[in-house]
CSV table of C-alpha atoms and ligand atoms in Angstrom, one decimal:
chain,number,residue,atom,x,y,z
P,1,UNK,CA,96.7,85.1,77.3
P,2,UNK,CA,98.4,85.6,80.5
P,3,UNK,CA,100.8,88.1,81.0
P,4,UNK,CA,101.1,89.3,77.4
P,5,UNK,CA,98.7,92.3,77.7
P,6,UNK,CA,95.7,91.4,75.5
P,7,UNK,CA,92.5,91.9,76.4
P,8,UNK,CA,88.9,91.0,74.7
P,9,UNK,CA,89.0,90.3,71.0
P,10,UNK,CA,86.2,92.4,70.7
P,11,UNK,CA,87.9,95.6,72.1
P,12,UNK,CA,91.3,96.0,71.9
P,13,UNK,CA,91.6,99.6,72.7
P,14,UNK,CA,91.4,98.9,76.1
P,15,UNK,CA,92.4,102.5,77.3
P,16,UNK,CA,91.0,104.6,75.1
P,17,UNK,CA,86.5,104.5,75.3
P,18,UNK,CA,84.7,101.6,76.4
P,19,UNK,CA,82.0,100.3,74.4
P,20,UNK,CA,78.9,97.9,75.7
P,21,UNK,CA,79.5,97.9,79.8
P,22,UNK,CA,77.4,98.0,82.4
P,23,UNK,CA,78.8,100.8,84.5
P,24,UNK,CA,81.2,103.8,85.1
P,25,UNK,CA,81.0,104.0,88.6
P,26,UNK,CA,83.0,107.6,88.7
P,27,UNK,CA,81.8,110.6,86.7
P,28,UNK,CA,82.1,113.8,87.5
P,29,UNK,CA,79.9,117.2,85.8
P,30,UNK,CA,80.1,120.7,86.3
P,31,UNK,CA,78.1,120.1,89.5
P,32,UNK,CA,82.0,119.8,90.3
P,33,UNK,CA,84.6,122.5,90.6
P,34,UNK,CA,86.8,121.0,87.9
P,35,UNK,CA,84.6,119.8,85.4
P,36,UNK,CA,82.6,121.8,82.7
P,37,UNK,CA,80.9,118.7,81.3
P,38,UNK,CA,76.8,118.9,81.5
P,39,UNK,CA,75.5,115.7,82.5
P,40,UNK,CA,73.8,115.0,79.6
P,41,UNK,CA,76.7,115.1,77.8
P,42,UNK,CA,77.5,111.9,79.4
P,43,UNK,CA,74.2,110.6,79.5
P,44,UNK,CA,74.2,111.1,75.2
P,45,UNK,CA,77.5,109.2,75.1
P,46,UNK,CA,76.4,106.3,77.3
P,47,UNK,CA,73.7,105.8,75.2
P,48,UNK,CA,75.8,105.7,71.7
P,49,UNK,CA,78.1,103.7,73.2
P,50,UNK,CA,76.1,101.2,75.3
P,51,UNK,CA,77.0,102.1,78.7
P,52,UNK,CA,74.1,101.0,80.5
P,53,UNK,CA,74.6,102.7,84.0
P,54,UNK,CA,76.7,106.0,85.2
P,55,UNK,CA,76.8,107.0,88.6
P,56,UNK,CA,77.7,110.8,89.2
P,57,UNK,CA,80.1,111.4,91.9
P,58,UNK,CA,80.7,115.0,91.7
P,59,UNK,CA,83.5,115.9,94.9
P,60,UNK,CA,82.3,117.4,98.2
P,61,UNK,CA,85.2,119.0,100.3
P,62,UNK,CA,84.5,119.8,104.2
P,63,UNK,CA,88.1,121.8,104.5
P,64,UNK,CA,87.7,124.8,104.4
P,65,UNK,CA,89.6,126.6,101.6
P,66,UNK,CA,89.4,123.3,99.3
P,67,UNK,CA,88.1,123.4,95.8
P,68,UNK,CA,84.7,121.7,96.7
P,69,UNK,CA,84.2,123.0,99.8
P,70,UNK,CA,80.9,124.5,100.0
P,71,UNK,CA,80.6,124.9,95.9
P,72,UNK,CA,77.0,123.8,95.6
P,73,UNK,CA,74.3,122.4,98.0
P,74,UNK,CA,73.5,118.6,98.9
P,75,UNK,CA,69.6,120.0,97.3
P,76,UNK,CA,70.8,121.5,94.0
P,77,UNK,CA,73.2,118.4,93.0
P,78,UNK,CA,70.4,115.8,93.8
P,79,UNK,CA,67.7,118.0,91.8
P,80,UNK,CA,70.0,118.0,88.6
P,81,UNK,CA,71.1,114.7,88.6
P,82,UNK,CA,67.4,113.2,89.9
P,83,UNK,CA,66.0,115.0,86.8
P,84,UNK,CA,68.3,113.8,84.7
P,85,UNK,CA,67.8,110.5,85.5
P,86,UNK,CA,63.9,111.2,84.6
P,87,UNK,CA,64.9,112.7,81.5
P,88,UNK,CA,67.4,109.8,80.6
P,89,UNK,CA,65.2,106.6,82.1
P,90,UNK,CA,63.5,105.6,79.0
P,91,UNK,CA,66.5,106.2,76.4
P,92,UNK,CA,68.8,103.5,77.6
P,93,UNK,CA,71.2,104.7,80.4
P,94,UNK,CA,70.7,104.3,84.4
P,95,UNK,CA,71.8,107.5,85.8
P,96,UNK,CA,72.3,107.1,89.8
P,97,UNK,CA,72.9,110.0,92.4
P,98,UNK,CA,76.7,109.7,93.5
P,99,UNK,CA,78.7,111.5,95.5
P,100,UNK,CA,83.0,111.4,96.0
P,101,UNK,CA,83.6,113.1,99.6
P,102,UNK,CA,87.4,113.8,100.2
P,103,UNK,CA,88.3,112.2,103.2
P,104,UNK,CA,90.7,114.2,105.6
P,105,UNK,CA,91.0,112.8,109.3
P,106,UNK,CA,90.1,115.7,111.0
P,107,UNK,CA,86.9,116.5,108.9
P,108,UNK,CA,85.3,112.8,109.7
P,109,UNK,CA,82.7,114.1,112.3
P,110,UNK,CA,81.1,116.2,109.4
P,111,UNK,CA,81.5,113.7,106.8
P,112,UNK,CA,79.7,111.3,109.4
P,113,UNK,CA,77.3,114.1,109.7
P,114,UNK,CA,76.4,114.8,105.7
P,115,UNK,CA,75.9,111.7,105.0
P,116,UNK,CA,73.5,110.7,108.1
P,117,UNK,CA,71.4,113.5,106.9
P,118,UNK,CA,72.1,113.0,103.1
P,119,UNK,CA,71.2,110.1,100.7
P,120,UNK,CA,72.9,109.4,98.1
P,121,UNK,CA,72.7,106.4,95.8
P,122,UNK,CA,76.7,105.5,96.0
P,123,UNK,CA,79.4,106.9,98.0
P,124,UNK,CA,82.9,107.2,96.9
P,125,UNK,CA,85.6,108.5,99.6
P,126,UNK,CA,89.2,109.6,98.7
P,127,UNK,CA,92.1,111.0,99.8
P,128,UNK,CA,93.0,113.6,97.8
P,129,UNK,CA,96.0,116.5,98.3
P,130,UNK,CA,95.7,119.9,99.8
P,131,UNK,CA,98.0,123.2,99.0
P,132,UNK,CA,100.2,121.9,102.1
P,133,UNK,CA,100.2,118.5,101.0
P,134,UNK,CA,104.0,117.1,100.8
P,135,UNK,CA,103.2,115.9,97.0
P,136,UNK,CA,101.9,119.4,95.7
P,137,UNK,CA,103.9,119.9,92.5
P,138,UNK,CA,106.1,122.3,94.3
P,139,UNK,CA,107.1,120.5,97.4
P,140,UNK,CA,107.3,117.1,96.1
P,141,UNK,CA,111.1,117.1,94.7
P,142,UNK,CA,112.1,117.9,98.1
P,143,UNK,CA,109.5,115.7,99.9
P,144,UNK,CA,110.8,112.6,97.7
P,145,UNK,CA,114.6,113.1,98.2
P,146,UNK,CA,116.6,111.0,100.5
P,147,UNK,CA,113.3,109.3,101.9
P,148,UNK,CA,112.5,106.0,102.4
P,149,UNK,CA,109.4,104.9,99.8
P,150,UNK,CA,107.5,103.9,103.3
P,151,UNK,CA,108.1,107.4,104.4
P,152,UNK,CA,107.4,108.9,101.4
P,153,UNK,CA,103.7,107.5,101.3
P,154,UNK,CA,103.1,107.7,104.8
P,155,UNK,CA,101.1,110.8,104.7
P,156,UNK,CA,98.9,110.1,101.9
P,157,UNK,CA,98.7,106.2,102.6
P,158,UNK,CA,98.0,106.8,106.6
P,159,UNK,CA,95.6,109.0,105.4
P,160,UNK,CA,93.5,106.6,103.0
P,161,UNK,CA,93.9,104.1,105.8
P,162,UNK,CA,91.9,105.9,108.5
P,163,UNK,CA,89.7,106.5,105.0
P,164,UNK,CA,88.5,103.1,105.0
P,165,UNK,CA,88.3,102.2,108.8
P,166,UNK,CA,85.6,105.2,108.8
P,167,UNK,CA,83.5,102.7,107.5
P,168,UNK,CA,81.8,105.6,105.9
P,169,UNK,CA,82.2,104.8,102.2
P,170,UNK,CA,80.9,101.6,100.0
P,171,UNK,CA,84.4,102.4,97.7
P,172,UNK,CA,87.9,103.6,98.6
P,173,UNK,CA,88.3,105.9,95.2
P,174,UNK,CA,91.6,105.9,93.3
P,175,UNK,CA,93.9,103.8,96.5
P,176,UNK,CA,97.3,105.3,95.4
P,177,UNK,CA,96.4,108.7,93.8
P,178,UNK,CA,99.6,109.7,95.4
P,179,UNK,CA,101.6,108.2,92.4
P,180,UNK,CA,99.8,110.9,89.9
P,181,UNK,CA,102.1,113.2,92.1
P,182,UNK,CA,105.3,111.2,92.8
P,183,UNK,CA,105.9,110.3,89.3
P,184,UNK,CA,108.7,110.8,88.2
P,185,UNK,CA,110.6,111.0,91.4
P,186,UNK,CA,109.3,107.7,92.4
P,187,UNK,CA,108.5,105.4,89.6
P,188,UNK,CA,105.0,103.3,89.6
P,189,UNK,CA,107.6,100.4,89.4
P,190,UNK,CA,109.1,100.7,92.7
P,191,UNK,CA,105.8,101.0,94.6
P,192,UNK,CA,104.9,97.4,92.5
P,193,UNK,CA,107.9,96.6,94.1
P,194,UNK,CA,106.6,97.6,98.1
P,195,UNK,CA,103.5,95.6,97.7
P,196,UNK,CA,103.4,94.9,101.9
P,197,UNK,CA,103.1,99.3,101.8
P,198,UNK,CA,99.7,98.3,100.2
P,199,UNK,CA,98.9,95.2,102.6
P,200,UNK,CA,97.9,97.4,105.5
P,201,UNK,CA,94.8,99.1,103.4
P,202,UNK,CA,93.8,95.9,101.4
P,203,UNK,CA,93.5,93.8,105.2
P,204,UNK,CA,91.5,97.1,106.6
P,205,UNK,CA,89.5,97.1,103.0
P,206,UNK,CA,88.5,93.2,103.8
P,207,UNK,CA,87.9,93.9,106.9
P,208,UNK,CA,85.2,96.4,106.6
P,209,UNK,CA,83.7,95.5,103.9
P,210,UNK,CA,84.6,98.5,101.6
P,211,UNK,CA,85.1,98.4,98.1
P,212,UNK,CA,88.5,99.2,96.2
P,213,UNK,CA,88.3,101.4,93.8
P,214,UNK,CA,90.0,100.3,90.1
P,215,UNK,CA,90.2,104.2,88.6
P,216,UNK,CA,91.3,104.0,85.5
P,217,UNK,CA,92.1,108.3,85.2
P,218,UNK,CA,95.9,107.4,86.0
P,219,UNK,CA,96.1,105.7,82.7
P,220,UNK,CA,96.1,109.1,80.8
P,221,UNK,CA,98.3,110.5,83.3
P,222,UNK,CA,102.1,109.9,84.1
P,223,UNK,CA,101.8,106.7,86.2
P,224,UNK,CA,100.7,105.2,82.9
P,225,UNK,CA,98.5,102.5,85.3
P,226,UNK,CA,95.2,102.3,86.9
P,227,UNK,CA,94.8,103.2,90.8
P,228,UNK,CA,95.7,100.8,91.9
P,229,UNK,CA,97.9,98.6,89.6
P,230,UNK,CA,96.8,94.4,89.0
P,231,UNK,CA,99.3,93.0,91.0
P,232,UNK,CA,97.4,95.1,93.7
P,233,UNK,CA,94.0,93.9,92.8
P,234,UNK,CA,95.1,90.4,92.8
P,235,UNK,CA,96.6,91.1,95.9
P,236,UNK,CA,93.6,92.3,97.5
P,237,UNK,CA,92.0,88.9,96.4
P,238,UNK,CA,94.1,86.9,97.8
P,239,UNK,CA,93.6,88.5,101.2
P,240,UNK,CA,90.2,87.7,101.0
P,241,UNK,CA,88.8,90.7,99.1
P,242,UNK,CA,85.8,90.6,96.3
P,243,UNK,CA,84.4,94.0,96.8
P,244,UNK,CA,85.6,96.1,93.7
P,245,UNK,CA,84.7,99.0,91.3
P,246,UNK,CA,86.2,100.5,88.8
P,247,UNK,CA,85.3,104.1,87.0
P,248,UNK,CA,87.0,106.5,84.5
P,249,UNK,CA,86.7,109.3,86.8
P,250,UNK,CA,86.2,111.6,83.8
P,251,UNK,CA,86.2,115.3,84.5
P,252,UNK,CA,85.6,116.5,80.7
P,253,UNK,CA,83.6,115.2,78.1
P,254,UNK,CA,86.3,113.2,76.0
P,255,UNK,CA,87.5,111.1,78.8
P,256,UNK,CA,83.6,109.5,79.2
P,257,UNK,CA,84.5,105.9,80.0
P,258,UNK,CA,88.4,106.0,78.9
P,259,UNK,CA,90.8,103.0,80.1
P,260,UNK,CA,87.1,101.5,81.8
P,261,UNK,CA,87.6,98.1,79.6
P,262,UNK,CA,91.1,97.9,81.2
P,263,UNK,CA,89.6,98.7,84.7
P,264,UNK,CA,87.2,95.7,83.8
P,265,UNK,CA,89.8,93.8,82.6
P,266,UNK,CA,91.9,94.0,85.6
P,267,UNK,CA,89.2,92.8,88.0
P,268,UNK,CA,88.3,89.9,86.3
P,269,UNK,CA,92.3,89.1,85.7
P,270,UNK,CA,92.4,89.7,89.6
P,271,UNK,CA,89.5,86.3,89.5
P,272,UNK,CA,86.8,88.7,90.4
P,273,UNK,CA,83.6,88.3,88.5
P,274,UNK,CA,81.1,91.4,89.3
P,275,UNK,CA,81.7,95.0,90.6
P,276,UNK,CA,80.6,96.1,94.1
P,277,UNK,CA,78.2,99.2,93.4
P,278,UNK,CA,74.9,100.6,94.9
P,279,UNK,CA,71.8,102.2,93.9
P,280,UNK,CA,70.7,103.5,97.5
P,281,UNK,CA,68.9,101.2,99.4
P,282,UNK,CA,71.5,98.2,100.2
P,283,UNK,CA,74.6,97.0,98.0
P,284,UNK,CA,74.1,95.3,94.3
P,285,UNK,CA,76.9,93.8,92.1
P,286,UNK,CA,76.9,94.1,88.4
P,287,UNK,CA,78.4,91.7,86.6
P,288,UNK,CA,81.1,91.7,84.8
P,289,UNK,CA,80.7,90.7,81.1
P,290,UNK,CA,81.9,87.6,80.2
P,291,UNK,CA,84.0,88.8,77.2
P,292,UNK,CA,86.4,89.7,80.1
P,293,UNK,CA,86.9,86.1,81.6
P,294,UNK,CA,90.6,85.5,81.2
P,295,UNK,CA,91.3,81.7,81.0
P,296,UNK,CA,92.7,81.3,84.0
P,297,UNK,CA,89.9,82.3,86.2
P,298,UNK,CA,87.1,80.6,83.8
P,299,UNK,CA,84.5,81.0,87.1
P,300,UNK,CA,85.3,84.6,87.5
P,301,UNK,CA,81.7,85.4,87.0
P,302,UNK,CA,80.8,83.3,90.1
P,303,UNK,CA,83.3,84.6,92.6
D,1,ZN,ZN1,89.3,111.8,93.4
D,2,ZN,ZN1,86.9,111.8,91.0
């Protein structure tokens, strides 16, 4: 099946809901800003749809001014979603205490703080874009024009960069979010085309032992692709890399678990056989089911 865009024979809808997986490691509830969903909204679907394990990883800002900054405490989130977890336990889906923390350079000595003094089960960080970014919707145009691509990621890619060398985070969330914004001044084509712009973050990702991130929310949005695309996960093998999660990163109720079989699919094409996750306490891997073996990587459950 190589190259011609099939997936399992069992689900071929591979971007709309998953059925029958073992995790969606990025959820997030009204616990977050921009999200109305009540967890057990997500816990009920899980459990019609046989999606064994949910982490929630609602977003916790430290700039001032940002959308999650300060929006509920550490005490209240872990209340709500520990309770749920009770409530859920015994009815067939693992709910685990997440958290995604949006990683700015100059806030790292209170991320570093938080989570010294906070535990969470799993611990998402990612870059994501501020009212003065470059790529907000009503700067980009100008930001993108007569730029170099390597100067037109710079900020964002830089950014994620000094993300990962934290060493703060077990997963990198969503590596080239930028493109959400970019499209369609740059296409998602010509950064498959810069693949060395990406070589910088996959070495540092190796290197530190931090998971990437296959977030499959830019499949319902105008890049039309995961974050980051296959040729970057396979990328990031070949370097060396086998620490990788994917999620749907849902923010409403109907995109529970969308595009998450193509997230799975595009590890295990990438010849990587189980997802980097954690449930406090030290690092697990789930493995990936082996409906999602692609031929040419038969031992992808053993890498
Ligand atoms: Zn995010
Ligand atoms: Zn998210």
């Amino acid at each position: 099946m190589k190259g011609d865009g099939r997936g399992p024979d069992d689900c071929p809808d591979l971007i709309g809901p998953a059925h029958d997986l073992p995790l969606d490691g990025h959820l997030h509830t009204n616990l977050s800003p921009d999200s109305d969903v009540p967890i057990d909204v997500y816990a009920a679907q899980a459990v019609e749809r046989q999606i064994a394990e949910i982490a929630i990883t609602d977003h916790v800002d430290f700039e001032p001014g940002a959308p999650a900054f300060d929006f509920l405490p550490f005490a209240v989130r872990e209340r709500v979603v520990r309770e749920a977890a009770e409530r859920w336990a015994d009815r067939g889906v693992a709910i685990r205490f997440g958290v995604e923390i949006t990683y700015a350079h100059r806030d790292e000595p209170e991320i570093r703080d938080h989570l010294a003094r906070h535990a969470y089960d799993y611990v998402i960080g990612s870059v994501h874009t501020y009212a003065d970014s470059p790529y907000h919707p009503s700067r980009v145009a100008a930001w993108t024009a007569g730029r170099s691509l390597p100067d037109i990621v710079a900020p964002y890619f830089d950014e994620v960069l000094r993300a990962i060398r934290s060493g703060l985070f077990d997963t990198i969330g969503h590596l080239d979010f930028v493109k959400r914004y970019l499209v369609p001044h740059v296409s998602p084509a010509q950064l498959a085309a810069a693949p060395e712009l990406y070589e910088p973050l996959l070495r540092a990702l190796v290197e530190t032992g931090t998971a990437l991130e296959v977030n499959t929310s830019g499949l319902r949005q105008a890049a039309g692709e995961t974050y980051p695309a296959q040729p970057i996960v396979e990328r990031f093998r070949v370097l060396g890399g086998t620490r990788v999660s994917t999620g749907s990163d849902a923010h409403r109720a109907d995109a529970f678990t969308m595009g998450l079989a193509e997230g799975y699919r595009v590890i295990s094409a990438a010849g990587i056989g189980e997802l980097a996750f954690r449930r406090g306490g030290s690092r697990v891997a789930v493995i990936i089911p082996r409906r999602f073996v692609t031929p040419e990587h038969p031992t992808g459950a053993s890498t």
